[in-house]
Amino acid sequence: MMYGNSWEKYPIEENEIWSYKENFISVQDITKGLPDYMYKADMIYTDAPWTLGNVNMFNKKAGRQKMNDYKEFYSHLFLHIKNVSPKVCYLEIGKENINLFITKMSKIFSYIEQWEIKYYNKFICYLIRGGNKPFTGKDLNNYDDTLTPEIAILNENPKKVADLCMGRGLTAIASHKLNIEFVGTELIKRKLAVFIDKMAKNNILYQKQ
């Protein structure tokens, strides 16, 4: 099975908030809004769907309707980034829409940086940083995206990190490792259950509120 039996052990559903101390997660379609807890973050790191095809692949897995235009997704993504108003935001993106993402980030943040990174240690993608202050941290060029969330968090030293598209929780895992509070949302409940299961094996027990 793609996601194993994690959801059978941790059956998280929409309209539920699961938490561990001051860390909060939920199943959420971000085109419908964000939970209030997300607005406490001062840093965002998100690997959002890069194209309309990606969006619809995830919508299908989540049992949701197909979208006809990528703007139906990204308009909400950038509205949420603007409204959360973090001091810094990192977005992973493929080459297809990198210029779009840079333009959108430039309307929210004063300083924009860009790095070429990898996924699966071989495919090229890009990491964009938008910030209220210039970047002064460790260069992220050529790192695999399994490592970049942790490096970015170390660079920025935030109080609370948010991820709007958690997947199986790579950014959340990095936050926990660094003892930084985390908040997040994910469209596919079985993916989110994989994260909860993984954390439980490390005695970090997310529970339904």
PDB file of C-alpha atoms in Angstrom:
ATOM      1  CA  MET A   1       0.000   0.000   0.000  1.00  0.00           C
ATOM      2  CA  MET A   2       1.222   3.496  -0.852  1.00  0.00           C
ATOM      3  CA  TYR A   3       0.712   4.825   2.684  1.00  0.00           C
ATOM      4  CA  GLY A   4       0.782   1.569   4.646  1.00  0.00           C
ATOM      5  CA  ASN A   5      -1.643   1.163   7.544  1.00  0.00           C
ATOM      6  CA  SER A   6      -0.844   4.454   9.286  1.00  0.00           C
ATOM      7  CA  TRP A   7      -4.327   5.891   8.764  1.00  0.00           C
ATOM      8  CA  GLU A   8      -5.943   2.788  10.255  1.00  0.00           C
ATOM      9  CA  LYS A   9      -3.904   3.467  13.409  1.00  0.00           C
ATOM     10  CA  TYR A  10      -4.346   7.254  13.330  1.00  0.00           C
ATOM     11  CA  PRO A  11      -7.618   7.957  11.460  1.00  0.00           C
ATOM     12  CA  ILE A  12      -7.380  11.726  11.147  1.00  0.00           C
ATOM     13  CA  GLU A  13     -10.269  13.350   9.272  1.00  0.00           C
ATOM     14  CA  GLU A  14     -11.205  16.791   7.987  1.00  0.00           C
ATOM     15  CA  ASN A  15     -12.439  19.282  10.581  1.00  0.00           C
ATOM     16  CA  GLU A  16     -10.202  17.711  13.223  1.00  0.00           C
ATOM     17  CA  ILE A  17      -7.153  19.295  14.816  1.00  0.00           C
ATOM     18  CA  TRP A  18      -4.468  16.969  16.118  1.00  0.00           C
ATOM     19  CA  SER A  19      -1.805  18.360  18.400  1.00  0.00           C
ATOM     20  CA  TYR A  20       1.323  17.676  20.395  1.00  0.00           C
ATOM     21  CA  LYS A  21       2.071  20.394  22.939  1.00  0.00           C
ATOM     22  CA  GLU A  22       2.043  23.643  20.886  1.00  0.00           C
ATOM     23  CA  ASN A  23       2.251  21.847  17.512  1.00  0.00           C
ATOM     24  CA  PHE A  24      -0.978  21.613  15.478  1.00  0.00           C
ATOM     25  CA  ILE A  25      -1.902  19.796  12.254  1.00  0.00           C
ATOM     26  CA  SER A  26      -5.068  19.086  10.268  1.00  0.00           C
ATOM     27  CA  VAL A  27      -6.446  17.770   6.987  1.00  0.00           C
ATOM     28  CA  GLN A  28      -7.273  20.885   5.001  1.00  0.00           C
ATOM     29  CA  ASP A  29      -8.001  21.996   1.447  1.00  0.00           C
ATOM     30  CA  ILE A  30      -6.215  25.353   1.459  1.00  0.00           C
ATOM     31  CA  THR A  31      -8.475  26.655  -1.313  1.00  0.00           C
ATOM     32  CA  LYS A  32     -11.220  26.598   1.348  1.00  0.00           C
ATOM     33  CA  GLY A  33      -9.258  28.496   3.989  1.00  0.00           C
ATOM     34  CA  LEU A  34      -6.707  27.975   6.767  1.00  0.00           C
ATOM     35  CA  PRO A  35      -7.111  27.004  10.430  1.00  0.00           C
ATOM     36  CA  ASP A  36      -6.569  29.848  12.881  1.00  0.00           C
ATOM     37  CA  TYR A  37      -3.503  28.191  14.378  1.00  0.00           C
ATOM     38  CA  MET A  38      -1.585  28.689  11.119  1.00  0.00           C
ATOM     39  CA  TYR A  39      -1.494  32.448  11.655  1.00  0.00           C
ATOM     40  CA  LYS A  40       0.875  32.076  14.611  1.00  0.00           C
ATOM     41  CA  ALA A  41       3.797  31.093  12.369  1.00  0.00           C
ATOM     42  CA  ASP A  42       6.687  33.455  11.701  1.00  0.00           C
ATOM     43  CA  MET A  43       8.196  31.208   9.000  1.00  0.00           C
ATOM     44  CA  ILE A  44       6.660  29.193   6.158  1.00  0.00           C
ATOM     45  CA  TYR A  45       8.381  26.359   4.300  1.00  0.00           C
ATOM     46  CA  THR A  46       6.196  24.646   1.705  1.00  0.00           C
ATOM     47  CA  ASP A  47       6.655  22.261  -1.195  1.00  0.00           C
ATOM     48  CA  ALA A  48       3.362  23.072  -2.910  1.00  0.00           C
ATOM     49  CA  PRO A  49       2.088  21.442  -6.134  1.00  0.00           C
ATOM     50  CA  TRP A  50       4.084  22.960  -8.995  1.00  0.00           C
ATOM     51  CA  THR A  51       1.612  22.581 -11.874  1.00  0.00           C
ATOM     52  CA  LEU A  52      -2.075  22.036 -12.604  1.00  0.00           C
ATOM     53  CA  GLY A  53      -1.256  18.381 -13.251  1.00  0.00           C
ATOM     54  CA  ASN A  54       0.272  18.046  -9.781  1.00  0.00           C
ATOM     55  CA  VAL A  55      -2.709  19.779  -8.178  1.00  0.00           C
ATOM     56  CA  ASN A  56      -5.182  17.453  -9.873  1.00  0.00           C
ATOM     57  CA  MET A  57      -3.150  14.348  -9.049  1.00  0.00           C
ATOM     58  CA  PHE A  58      -3.381  15.240  -5.359  1.00  0.00           C
ATOM     59  CA  ASN A  59      -7.051  16.228  -5.670  1.00  0.00           C
ATOM     60  CA  LYS A  60      -7.792  12.812  -7.174  1.00  0.00           C
ATOM     61  CA  LYS A  61      -5.992  11.024  -4.333  1.00  0.00           C
ATOM     62  CA  ALA A  62      -7.996  13.087  -1.847  1.00  0.00           C
ATOM     63  CA  GLY A  63     -11.294  12.381  -3.646  1.00  0.00           C
ATOM     64  CA  ARG A  64     -11.775  16.010  -4.659  1.00  0.00           C
ATOM     65  CA  GLN A  65     -12.899  17.729  -7.827  1.00  0.00           C
ATOM     66  CA  LYS A  66     -10.528  18.446 -10.669  1.00  0.00           C
ATOM     67  CA  MET A  67      -9.411  22.051 -11.212  1.00  0.00           C
ATOM     68  CA  ASN A  68      -9.352  23.644 -14.651  1.00  0.00           C
ATOM     69  CA  ASP A  69      -6.737  26.323 -14.045  1.00  0.00           C
ATOM     70  CA  TYR A  70      -3.591  26.355 -11.880  1.00  0.00           C
ATOM     71  CA  LYS A  71      -4.618  29.822 -10.682  1.00  0.00           C
ATOM     72  CA  GLU A  72      -7.466  28.178  -8.749  1.00  0.00           C
ATOM     73  CA  PHE A  73      -4.746  26.796  -6.469  1.00  0.00           C
ATOM     74  CA  TYR A  74      -1.910  29.295  -6.434  1.00  0.00           C
ATOM     75  CA  SER A  75      -4.122  32.347  -5.862  1.00  0.00           C
ATOM     76  CA  HIS A  76      -5.119  30.853  -2.506  1.00  0.00           C
ATOM     77  CA  LEU A  77      -1.552  29.817  -1.690  1.00  0.00           C
ATOM     78  CA  PHE A  78      -0.205  33.343  -2.045  1.00  0.00           C
ATOM     79  CA  LEU A  79      -3.202  34.930  -0.338  1.00  0.00           C
ATOM     80  CA  HIS A  80      -2.540  32.713   2.680  1.00  0.00           C
ATOM     81  CA  ILE A  81       1.162  33.579   2.667  1.00  0.00           C
ATOM     82  CA  LYS A  82       0.278  37.268   2.611  1.00  0.00           C
ATOM     83  CA  ASN A  83      -2.275  36.904   5.414  1.00  0.00           C
ATOM     84  CA  VAL A  84      -0.098  34.739   7.657  1.00  0.00           C
ATOM     85  CA  SER A  85       2.534  37.441   7.159  1.00  0.00           C
ATOM     86  CA  PRO A  86       5.620  35.477   8.224  1.00  0.00           C
ATOM     87  CA  LYS A  87       8.996  37.163   8.465  1.00  0.00           C
ATOM     88  CA  VAL A  88      10.244  34.686   5.855  1.00  0.00           C
ATOM     89  CA  CYS A  89       8.806  32.150   3.404  1.00  0.00           C
ATOM     90  CA  TYR A  90      10.475  29.350   1.447  1.00  0.00           C
ATOM     91  CA  LEU A  91       8.740  27.722  -1.531  1.00  0.00           C
ATOM     92  CA  GLU A  92       9.945  24.777  -3.595  1.00  0.00           C
ATOM     93  CA  ILE A  93       8.960  24.981  -7.263  1.00  0.00           C
ATOM     94  CA  GLY A  94       9.707  23.368 -10.626  1.00  0.00           C
ATOM     95  CA  LYS A  95      10.894  25.285 -13.665  1.00  0.00           C
ATOM     96  CA  GLU A  96       7.401  25.487 -15.213  1.00  0.00           C
ATOM     97  CA  ASN A  97       6.156  28.191 -12.851  1.00  0.00           C
ATOM     98  CA  ILE A  98       9.292  29.576 -11.233  1.00  0.00           C
ATOM     99  CA  ASN A  99       8.858  33.055 -12.740  1.00  0.00           C
ATOM    100  CA  LEU A 100       5.235  33.163 -11.586  1.00  0.00           C
ATOM    101  CA  PHE A 101       6.248  32.250  -8.032  1.00  0.00           C
ATOM    102  CA  ILE A 102       9.047  34.826  -7.962  1.00  0.00           C
ATOM    103  CA  THR A 103       6.655  37.528  -9.176  1.00  0.00           C
ATOM    104  CA  LYS A 104       4.055  36.621  -6.556  1.00  0.00           C
ATOM    105  CA  MET A 105       6.633  36.469  -3.762  1.00  0.00           C
ATOM    106  CA  SER A 106       8.040  39.855  -4.828  1.00  0.00           C
ATOM    107  CA  LYS A 107       4.651  41.432  -4.160  1.00  0.00           C
ATOM    108  CA  ILE A 108       4.717  40.193  -0.550  1.00  0.00           C
ATOM    109  CA  PHE A 109       8.383  40.369   0.495  1.00  0.00           C
ATOM    110  CA  SER A 110      11.119  42.976   0.089  1.00  0.00           C
ATOM    111  CA  TYR A 111      13.943  40.509  -0.544  1.00  0.00           C
ATOM    112  CA  ILE A 112      13.910  37.482  -2.846  1.00  0.00           C
ATOM    113  CA  GLU A 113      16.571  34.768  -3.178  1.00  0.00           C
ATOM    114  CA  GLN A 114      16.636  31.687  -5.378  1.00  0.00           C
ATOM    115  CA  TRP A 115      18.608  28.424  -5.274  1.00  0.00           C
ATOM    116  CA  GLU A 116      18.837  25.424  -7.560  1.00  0.00           C
ATOM    117  CA  ILE A 117      18.246  22.300  -5.468  1.00  0.00           C
ATOM    118  CA  LYS A 118      17.448  18.641  -6.193  1.00  0.00           C
ATOM    119  CA  TYR A 119      14.798  16.091  -5.427  1.00  0.00           C
ATOM    120  CA  TYR A 120      15.503  12.358  -5.311  1.00  0.00           C
ATOM    121  CA  ASN A 121      19.142  13.514  -5.407  1.00  0.00           C
ATOM    122  CA  LYS A 122      19.079  13.957  -9.184  1.00  0.00           C
ATOM    123  CA  PHE A 123      16.180  16.055 -10.514  1.00  0.00           C
ATOM    124  CA  ILE A 124      16.560  19.833 -10.521  1.00  0.00           C
ATOM    125  CA  CYS A 125      14.016  22.089  -8.874  1.00  0.00           C
ATOM    126  CA  TYR A 126      14.210  25.489  -7.220  1.00  0.00           C
ATOM    127  CA  LEU A 127      13.886  26.981  -3.767  1.00  0.00           C
ATOM    128  CA  ILE A 128      12.660  30.563  -3.490  1.00  0.00           C
ATOM    129  CA  ARG A 129      13.015  32.617  -0.324  1.00  0.00           C
ATOM    130  CA  GLY A 130      10.994  35.730   0.354  1.00  0.00           C
ATOM    131  CA  GLY A 131      11.915  37.734   3.410  1.00  0.00           C
ATOM    132  CA  ASN A 132      11.535  41.035   5.174  1.00  0.00           C
ATOM    133  CA  LYS A 133      15.315  41.113   5.618  1.00  0.00           C
ATOM    134  CA  PRO A 134      18.171  40.086   3.283  1.00  0.00           C
ATOM    135  CA  PHE A 135      19.397  36.489   3.411  1.00  0.00           C
ATOM    136  CA  THR A 136      22.589  35.973   5.429  1.00  0.00           C
ATOM    137  CA  GLY A 137      22.557  32.219   6.093  1.00  0.00           C
ATOM    138  CA  LYS A 138      24.053  29.051   4.640  1.00  0.00           C
ATOM    139  CA  ASP A 139      23.890  28.712   0.852  1.00  0.00           C
ATOM    140  CA  LEU A 140      21.321  26.098  -0.215  1.00  0.00           C
ATOM    141  CA  ASN A 141      22.487  25.476  -3.797  1.00  0.00           C
ATOM    142  CA  ASN A 142      22.688  21.809  -4.868  1.00  0.00           C
ATOM    143  CA  TYR A 143      21.230  20.355  -1.676  1.00  0.00           C
ATOM    144  CA  ASP A 144      18.576  17.661  -1.902  1.00  0.00           C
ATOM    145  CA  ASP A 145      15.131  18.768  -0.787  1.00  0.00           C
ATOM    146  CA  THR A 146      15.176  16.214   2.023  1.00  0.00           C
ATOM    147  CA  LEU A 147      17.810  18.447   3.664  1.00  0.00           C
ATOM    148  CA  THR A 148      16.730  21.979   2.747  1.00  0.00           C
ATOM    149  CA  PRO A 149      13.901  22.403   5.303  1.00  0.00           C
ATOM    150  CA  GLU A 150      16.268  21.781   8.208  1.00  0.00           C
ATOM    151  CA  ILE A 151      18.960  24.066   6.769  1.00  0.00           C
ATOM    152  CA  ALA A 152      16.407  26.813   6.108  1.00  0.00           C
ATOM    153  CA  ILE A 153      15.033  26.596   9.649  1.00  0.00           C
ATOM    154  CA  LEU A 154      18.548  26.753  11.085  1.00  0.00           C
ATOM    155  CA  ASN A 155      19.245  29.796   8.895  1.00  0.00           C
ATOM    156  CA  GLU A 156      16.159  31.690  10.045  1.00  0.00           C
ATOM    157  CA  ASN A 157      15.809  30.697  13.722  1.00  0.00           C
ATOM    158  CA  PRO A 158      11.991  31.063  13.794  1.00  0.00           C
ATOM    159  CA  LYS A 159       9.680  30.612  16.761  1.00  0.00           C
ATOM    160  CA  LYS A 160       7.068  28.625  14.810  1.00  0.00           C
ATOM    161  CA  VAL A 161       7.223  27.064  11.328  1.00  0.00           C
ATOM    162  CA  ALA A 162       4.197  26.490   9.077  1.00  0.00           C
ATOM    163  CA  ASP A 163       3.783  24.175   6.094  1.00  0.00           C
ATOM    164  CA  LEU A 164       0.597  24.533   4.033  1.00  0.00           C
ATOM    165  CA  CYS A 165       1.225  21.325   2.037  1.00  0.00           C
ATOM    166  CA  MET A 166       2.806  18.937   4.532  1.00  0.00           C
ATOM    167  CA  GLY A 167       2.864  15.726   2.540  1.00  0.00           C
ATOM    168  CA  ARG A 168       4.404  13.134   4.863  1.00  0.00           C
ATOM    169  CA  GLY A 169       5.830  15.828   7.076  1.00  0.00           C
ATOM    170  CA  LEU A 170       9.405  16.557   6.013  1.00  0.00           C
ATOM    171  CA  THR A 171       9.293  20.165   7.234  1.00  0.00           C
ATOM    172  CA  ALA A 172       7.484  19.132  10.411  1.00  0.00           C
ATOM    173  CA  ILE A 173      10.080  16.451  11.156  1.00  0.00           C
ATOM    174  CA  ALA A 174      12.875  19.000  10.714  1.00  0.00           C
ATOM    175  CA  SER A 175      11.078  21.406  13.059  1.00  0.00           C
ATOM    176  CA  HIS A 176      10.691  18.754  15.748  1.00  0.00           C
ATOM    177  CA  LYS A 177      14.341  17.751  15.386  1.00  0.00           C
ATOM    178  CA  LEU A 178      15.353  21.367  16.020  1.00  0.00           C
ATOM    179  CA  ASN A 179      12.834  21.852  18.866  1.00  0.00           C
ATOM    180  CA  ILE A 180      10.937  24.504  16.900  1.00  0.00           C
ATOM    181  CA  GLU A 181       7.143  24.607  17.173  1.00  0.00           C
ATOM    182  CA  PHE A 182       5.271  23.538  14.023  1.00  0.00           C
ATOM    183  CA  VAL A 183       1.841  24.075  12.478  1.00  0.00           C
ATOM    184  CA  GLY A 184       0.634  22.543   9.241  1.00  0.00           C
ATOM    185  CA  THR A 185      -2.068  21.368   6.874  1.00  0.00           C
ATOM    186  CA  GLU A 186      -2.250  18.578   4.305  1.00  0.00           C
ATOM    187  CA  LEU A 187      -4.910  17.705   1.723  1.00  0.00           C
ATOM    188  CA  ILE A 188      -4.498  13.899   1.792  1.00  0.00           C
ATOM    189  CA  LYS A 189      -5.417  12.369   5.136  1.00  0.00           C
ATOM    190  CA  ARG A 190      -3.432   9.175   4.594  1.00  0.00           C
ATOM    191  CA  LYS A 191      -0.256  11.173   4.000  1.00  0.00           C
ATOM    192  CA  LEU A 192      -0.781  13.080   7.224  1.00  0.00           C
ATOM    193  CA  ALA A 193      -1.342   9.819   9.103  1.00  0.00           C
ATOM    194  CA  VAL A 194       2.080   8.615   7.917  1.00  0.00           C
ATOM    195  CA  PHE A 195       3.619  11.631   9.663  1.00  0.00           C
ATOM    196  CA  ILE A 196       1.627  11.022  12.865  1.00  0.00           C
ATOM    197  CA  ASP A 197       2.716   7.368  12.833  1.00  0.00           C
ATOM    198  CA  LYS A 198       6.355   8.282  12.298  1.00  0.00           C
ATOM    199  CA  MET A 199       6.288  10.768  15.162  1.00  0.00           C
ATOM    200  CA  ALA A 200       4.629   8.227  17.470  1.00  0.00           C
ATOM    201  CA  LYS A 201       7.532   5.846  16.892  1.00  0.00           C
ATOM    202  CA  ASN A 202       9.749   8.611  18.305  1.00  0.00           C
ATOM    203  CA  ASN A 203       7.443   9.090  21.300  1.00  0.00           C
ATOM    204  CA  ILE A 204       6.012  12.336  19.919  1.00  0.00           C
ATOM    205  CA  LEU A 205       2.322  11.595  20.274  1.00  0.00           C
ATOM    206  CA  TYR A 206      -0.051  13.726  18.220  1.00  0.00           C
ATOM    207  CA  GLN A 207      -3.625  13.319  19.442  1.00  0.00           C
ATOM    208  CA  LYS A 208      -7.045  14.499  18.346  1.00  0.00           C
ATOM    209  CA  GLN A 209      -8.194  17.558  20.282  1.00  0.00           C
TER     210      GLN A 209
END
